[in-house]
Amino acid sequence: MQYIKNINVRGLKKTLSGIHCRTFMLSLLAALLAGMVVAAHLGIKEDALRTIERTLDSRNDLARLYFLDQLGKYEVLPETLASSAAVRAALQEPEPAKLHEVNLALAEIAARIGCDRIWVMDLSGKVIADSRWRSLDAILGRNVAYRPYFQDAVEGRTGRFVGIGATSQALGYFLSRPVIIDHRIQGVVALRVSRPFKDFEALLWKDWQAHGKLALVADANGILLMSGLGSWTFKSMLQLDPAQMARMRQSRQYGEHDFTPLGMKTVRPVTADMRFVQFEELPGKTYLQKAYDMREIGGRGYLHADAEDYRARVGIPTGLAALAAAFTFIAVCFLVERWRLQAELLEAAIRDPLTGLYTRLYMQEWLHDAVSAHLRHEERGFSLLLFDIDRFKSINDTYGHLVGDDVLRGVAQLVGSCVRTEDLAVRYGGEEIAVFVRIADPAEIMLLGQRIRAHVEQHGVMTSHGHIRVTVSGGLATHAVGETTAHLFERADKMLYEAKRAGRNRVLSQWE
């Protein structure tokens, strides 16, 4: 009995030891698997959110580039018109003959650059000249002092305003500048362009119809300006207070629209910028929404991804840890490749493909930093050399546009070879090349300008038609502390014009 008892005790201990070992190992394995599943789930969830966010960010970048390109080209036009001798003369002496001359000039400029309308107002807000003076919807004699773009201009600022045209009832972008005569504001020049908004809304509609991509563009008050669904336009995403309503009514920003609520409900916030939302007019659908600032039009953009897409990305069976790890690795490779492609796209966006010079998009960032540095440190000044190829149109007409491209490319290389690495050469537009130099000494800048001019004249350009002698004319302006870049370009452009008028193949500055 004692023997049997001893055997039973040893067997019981062995059995218990095996049970404890297997339980421990199973528990450890279960804990490890649970940890892997949880880690995989969290990683997949985070990766899915990041991937969707990157896709939305890319769409937003394209939208910003679109508006920067489509609206940015009009930025300097009001300033140029405000300095026009004809406009100034009409404001000083609004005689019929002078006003007629301005009407003709405005009509020609509007037709050439694609503006809906360009008009001139006196200090009371009365329109005295209109590019559409011959049309039935002409606004000659109307008073538009209630418009914010007019009020900004008479206070000495550039007016930027998005709203409905008083006669066209079409959504447009308004730009205005004061006309300053003898150091006093004597009137206002304004323009309106609507084509970029129509084209962009058509793109949103196409994306919605073809791919179900929902995008909304609203102003700072939350009024929807564009979307893929036409019935949503001018609805309100936010609760408007009476003061906001009164301001919009007073400025007639959106005509007689009543701004009915959109019916958007936040289901759950995800991050500071992202949330799950639902819309009353799209029952049964949930979207992951991200908001973006759209400084180009003074509003906000809202891009959406289908929540089902998000759920599909995180709904991988938690038991397939190894597959989840492989997916994570592939996703990382995909994101790295995506980053590389985005970097290449960025390089294409900041480098002009024909000349290799920097683009105006990159120039804006460079100028912002340079102006800020000059404002903080007076000794960190910079100058602008604005060059234009002499008789470039004649080259195109004589040899063809391919040879014209060769000339433009060759001149850009010659100019770039004279510019230091810390300076900036930009294809400003057409055959114009802007060179920004971090030197504020007029004499030293003039030497550089003359060296570039002589370098181009001496070497010429080898084209597919053979060697062509080319010359350039240039205008020089040195940035003053606190000066706007628009004014800097205006001064340089004026000197360039003087150089052209004086016989070309020369560089002039305001000090000569």
XYZ file of C-alpha atoms in Angstrom, residues 331-332 435:
3
model
C 2.726 48.893 -46.990
C 5.967 50.489 -45.752
C 17.014 86.768 -60.996
